[in-house]
XYZ file of C-alpha atoms in Angstrom:
348
model
C 98.870 114.119 96.084
C 102.460 112.926 96.335
C 101.933 111.781 99.927
C 99.105 109.568 98.754
C 100.994 108.271 95.755
C 104.012 107.112 97.717
C 101.629 105.361 100.050
C 99.876 103.686 97.147
C 103.085 102.769 95.360
C 104.401 101.035 98.459
C 101.155 99.124 98.778
C 101.286 98.131 95.121
C 104.802 96.773 95.469
C 103.759 94.722 98.479
C 100.627 93.466 96.752
C 102.561 92.729 93.563
C 104.501 90.062 95.428
C 101.215 88.431 96.347
C 99.179 89.053 93.189
C 98.465 86.497 90.526
C 101.121 87.058 87.924
C 103.652 85.319 85.828
C 105.957 84.401 88.698
C 105.389 80.940 90.160
C 106.202 82.111 93.670
C 103.473 84.697 93.544
C 100.885 82.251 92.288
C 101.812 79.771 94.986
C 101.543 82.455 97.639
C 97.963 83.185 96.675
C 97.005 79.670 95.805
C 93.484 80.421 94.619
C 94.114 83.282 92.178
C 93.197 82.747 88.571
C 95.952 83.002 85.999
C 95.434 83.664 82.334
C 96.197 80.932 79.861
C 96.402 81.181 76.092
C 92.674 80.643 75.713
C 91.794 83.485 78.061
C 90.353 81.106 80.649
C 91.413 81.174 84.253
C 93.744 78.455 85.421
C 92.860 78.635 89.073
C 89.901 77.282 90.950
C 86.719 77.090 88.897
C 84.678 77.163 92.073
C 82.011 79.833 92.166
C 81.063 82.049 95.109
C 78.335 79.657 96.157
C 80.713 76.686 96.132
C 79.651 75.286 92.760
C 82.267 73.632 90.602
C 83.146 73.613 86.920
C 79.582 72.843 85.925
C 78.548 76.238 87.259
C 81.301 77.895 85.220
C 80.048 76.196 82.076
C 76.536 77.332 82.907
C 77.807 80.890 83.457
C 79.288 80.879 79.956
C 75.792 80.413 78.536
C 74.174 83.074 80.725
C 73.368 86.578 79.572
C 76.050 89.150 80.467
C 75.652 90.567 83.946
C 73.779 93.880 83.815
C 75.756 96.410 85.875
C 73.214 99.219 85.374
C 71.613 98.994 88.855
C 75.068 99.310 90.435
C 76.065 102.494 88.611
C 74.047 104.890 90.743
C 72.321 102.951 93.516
C 69.885 104.488 95.975
C 72.303 104.020 98.889
C 75.986 104.932 99.160
C 78.904 102.568 98.719
C 80.742 101.854 101.976
C 84.147 100.757 100.734
C 87.468 99.677 102.180
C 90.973 98.840 101.041
C 92.481 96.366 103.507
C 95.374 93.934 103.619
C 95.270 90.993 101.192
C 91.624 91.491 100.193
C 89.802 90.219 98.248
C 92.088 87.199 97.776
C 91.617 86.708 101.502
C 88.569 88.183 103.216
C 89.926 87.849 106.763
C 90.873 91.524 106.992
C 87.488 92.515 105.553
C 85.737 90.487 108.224
C 87.902 92.142 110.883
C 87.088 95.564 109.418
C 83.395 94.688 109.576
C 83.642 93.783 113.253
C 85.623 96.938 113.958
C 83.325 99.390 112.169
C 80.043 97.587 112.744
C 79.236 97.460 109.045
C 80.172 95.186 106.164
C 82.039 96.974 103.351
C 80.293 96.489 100.025
C 83.143 97.764 97.847
C 86.593 96.187 98.227
C 89.513 97.934 96.535
C 92.728 96.195 95.575
C 95.747 97.052 93.449
C 96.989 95.033 90.488
C 100.137 95.513 88.458
C 100.054 95.421 84.674
C 100.896 91.843 83.738
C 99.079 90.260 86.669
C 96.344 87.741 85.971
C 92.725 88.511 86.754
C 91.889 87.568 90.346
C 88.603 85.817 89.647
C 88.755 83.992 92.973
C 89.034 87.274 94.843
C 86.064 88.731 92.989
C 84.031 85.651 93.908
C 85.126 85.929 97.537
C 83.911 89.508 97.792
C 80.698 88.784 95.904
C 79.875 85.951 98.300
C 79.849 88.552 101.089
C 77.739 91.059 99.161
C 80.637 93.240 98.004
C 81.786 94.576 94.653
C 85.501 94.617 93.840
C 87.323 97.731 92.666
C 90.594 97.017 90.881
C 93.167 99.756 90.474
C 95.270 98.670 87.480
C 98.756 100.162 87.648
C 100.893 100.064 84.468
C 104.350 100.325 86.032
C 106.103 98.301 83.324
C 104.428 99.441 80.110
C 104.102 102.771 78.331
C 100.886 104.273 77.074
C 102.381 104.356 73.569
C 103.051 100.610 73.650
C 99.496 99.904 74.773
C 98.120 102.012 71.935
C 100.437 100.252 69.479
C 98.916 96.923 70.484
C 102.011 95.470 72.149
C 99.916 94.242 75.081
C 96.954 93.034 73.041
C 97.472 89.337 73.753
C 97.474 90.044 77.484
C 94.495 92.390 77.230
C 92.401 89.954 75.208
C 93.127 87.118 77.627
C 92.303 89.354 80.584
C 89.051 90.530 79.021
C 88.088 86.926 78.247
C 88.683 85.937 81.884
C 86.546 88.847 83.121
C 83.764 87.953 80.702
C 83.902 84.291 81.707
C 83.460 85.139 85.386
C 80.322 87.141 84.526
C 80.243 89.027 87.821
C 80.478 92.827 88.023
C 83.879 94.332 88.701
C 85.053 97.940 88.820
C 88.288 98.792 87.031
C 90.302 101.971 87.027
C 93.384 102.245 84.855
C 96.454 104.382 85.550
C 94.963 106.516 88.293
C 96.405 109.842 89.473
C 97.440 110.527 85.893
C 97.318 114.270 86.641
C 100.300 114.013 88.988
C 103.966 113.996 88.096
C 104.832 111.256 90.598
C 103.539 108.388 88.440
C 105.377 106.636 85.600
C 102.243 107.297 83.558
C 101.772 110.800 84.948
C 102.343 114.266 83.571
C 106.138 113.953 83.355
C 105.991 110.842 81.211
C 102.700 110.739 79.303
C 100.762 113.290 77.278
C 96.992 113.592 77.715
C 96.545 112.375 74.140
C 98.580 109.211 74.801
C 96.748 108.552 78.054
C 93.290 108.884 76.495
C 94.275 106.720 73.527
C 95.553 103.967 75.852
C 92.401 104.088 77.996
C 90.155 103.876 74.925
C 92.183 101.013 73.469
C 91.804 98.998 76.682
C 88.097 99.762 76.908
C 87.530 98.858 73.250
C 89.373 95.560 73.714
C 87.036 94.633 76.569
C 84.008 95.718 74.555
C 85.089 93.634 71.582
C 85.510 90.650 73.905
C 81.976 91.106 75.237
C 83.181 91.881 78.783
C 80.301 94.225 79.537
C 80.329 93.324 83.246
C 82.999 95.990 83.908
C 82.244 99.337 85.556
C 84.934 101.723 84.315
C 86.216 104.272 86.856
C 88.444 107.162 85.796
C 90.409 108.203 88.879
C 92.420 111.447 88.992
C 94.064 112.788 92.118
C 92.340 115.819 93.616
C 93.693 118.944 91.955
C 94.828 120.724 95.144
C 98.532 119.785 94.790
C 98.533 120.114 90.975
C 96.352 123.137 90.295
C 98.090 123.909 87.006
C 97.068 120.562 85.452
C 93.660 120.578 83.807
C 91.650 117.355 84.010
C 89.526 117.544 80.875
C 92.365 116.688 78.446
C 92.873 113.411 80.347
C 89.190 112.450 80.293
C 88.500 109.526 77.912
C 84.891 110.629 77.323
C 81.479 109.673 78.672
C 81.286 106.715 76.308
C 84.323 105.214 78.025
C 83.702 106.079 81.683
C 81.008 105.019 84.163
C 82.335 106.611 87.361
C 84.724 109.399 88.246
C 86.821 108.054 91.118
C 88.567 110.814 93.054
C 91.670 110.163 95.142
C 92.219 112.577 98.016
C 93.096 112.579 101.702
C 92.452 114.759 104.731
C 95.880 115.901 105.888
C 97.041 118.141 108.713
C 98.616 120.590 106.280
C 95.306 121.520 104.637
C 91.938 122.964 105.549
C 89.787 119.957 106.450
C 86.443 121.207 105.155
C 85.009 118.704 102.667
C 84.477 121.546 100.219
C 88.162 122.438 100.474
C 89.503 118.919 100.036
C 87.194 117.711 97.255
C 85.144 120.715 96.152
C 87.568 122.266 93.629
C 88.053 118.944 91.854
C 84.341 118.123 91.765
C 83.621 121.596 90.394
C 86.167 121.124 87.609
C 84.927 117.624 86.780
C 81.384 118.941 86.505
C 82.445 121.240 83.661
C 82.853 118.248 81.354
C 80.897 115.282 82.769
C 77.919 114.483 84.975
C 79.004 110.921 85.711
C 78.605 109.664 89.306
C 81.550 110.425 91.594
C 83.089 107.926 93.999
C 85.806 108.863 96.482
C 87.893 105.958 95.263
C 90.590 106.324 97.890
C 90.496 108.466 100.997
C 91.415 108.553 104.674
C 92.361 111.051 107.368
C 95.712 111.591 109.004
C 96.091 110.800 112.696
C 95.886 113.514 115.306
C 93.346 115.560 117.196
C 91.533 116.609 114.028
C 90.832 113.095 112.797
C 87.355 112.833 114.305
C 86.365 116.103 112.643
C 87.816 114.907 109.337
C 85.703 111.762 109.531
C 82.578 113.778 110.277
C 83.321 115.992 107.296
C 83.838 112.971 105.060
C 80.509 111.355 105.892
C 78.597 114.636 105.813
C 80.104 115.637 102.474
C 79.241 112.342 100.799
C 75.738 112.363 102.278
C 75.019 115.916 101.124
C 75.810 115.405 97.431
C 73.484 113.108 95.506
C 76.046 112.727 92.737
C 78.541 111.197 95.214
C 77.886 107.476 95.399
C 80.188 106.609 98.308
C 83.799 106.284 99.399
C 86.606 103.773 99.929
C 88.635 104.107 103.148
C 92.339 103.266 102.669
C 92.941 101.283 105.870
C 96.684 100.739 105.594
C 99.792 101.839 107.443
C 101.941 103.118 104.608
C 104.083 106.218 105.082
C 101.364 107.417 107.429
C 99.050 105.353 109.594
C 95.682 105.643 107.889
C 94.191 102.714 109.798
C 91.065 103.465 111.798
C 92.229 101.264 114.648
C 95.192 103.584 115.208
C 92.849 106.231 116.678
C 90.261 104.747 119.078
C 88.235 107.955 119.453
C 88.167 108.518 115.697
C 87.190 104.895 115.169
C 84.303 105.344 117.582
C 83.114 108.338 115.546
C 83.516 106.434 112.275
C 81.496 103.528 113.667
C 78.731 105.861 114.802
C 78.445 107.482 111.390
C 78.774 104.212 109.468
C 75.632 102.969 111.222
C 73.614 105.345 109.031
C 71.431 103.190 106.776
C 72.322 105.382 103.800
C 75.753 103.748 103.726
C 76.161 100.159 102.589
C 73.933 97.593 100.876
C 74.207 94.121 99.467
C 75.454 94.646 95.914
C 73.788 91.398 94.877
C 70.457 93.085 95.616
C 70.970 96.772 94.714
């Protein structure tokens, strides 16, 4: 929805100043982020999650590609979070763990097109038993240019860096494409252009041997854009591993889980049976927040095809942070204690 998108866009602009990119100031700010060089290697720290040095990286190059299959539909649900500066810094993740009583095992962050691959951040999360989920936002490139190959040098270098790391990472590209509020959305990109760009990116990674990527296709829930069909934007089952829905519980809408997410899940199920992750969600503050949280957990628990959720714990446009509502936080902590949520992704 537009409310969500403006929240996300603000976050992306903030994170863009910190992300690994072409600007020296940004790379200095992060220090440990890996930047792409002409060979596709990362120019940051070569230290692995267990503290090994360059020798471990060389050894990783000779290892078989990481098999992501056990992570695609695990027995337990993902317990995810999007928090400040993670995964480049895990301080906010550790604070979130103390606050909720459970360690998130899926850490979402936002990267602008042109940024380098944050291999250090992926290692940081992996060291704490968490998978990273990267939302790749193409603010400064068109779908047509991607299809035409104008970003191929960047894409090939990025794919090479992902392959070299040889740890699993989730990527979604150009999310909320079914909304008009995005530069790559309905007002600027046709479904055909969007699908062609997605497939071109995916094929580039495949050609590079970067099979350690879990590909998440992430539309906004259809409630605010009921006239936009999702199927024309779907790249196809051969190009997608997860459907990652973006939707929030807001005071203006019925807060039943079936009302917030049901219509979109029903439409998605007409063209794919891929696992569904609530890739970005939260509940607005107010008296109803505890009930919203109960509905969120119950809805994810009840549907075997739903593999978990990511809570957007930021104060952007609205205060989505759990700590802003002590009673709601208490309810969230109680429900998060359920053993069905969370697991060490290194041992799925």
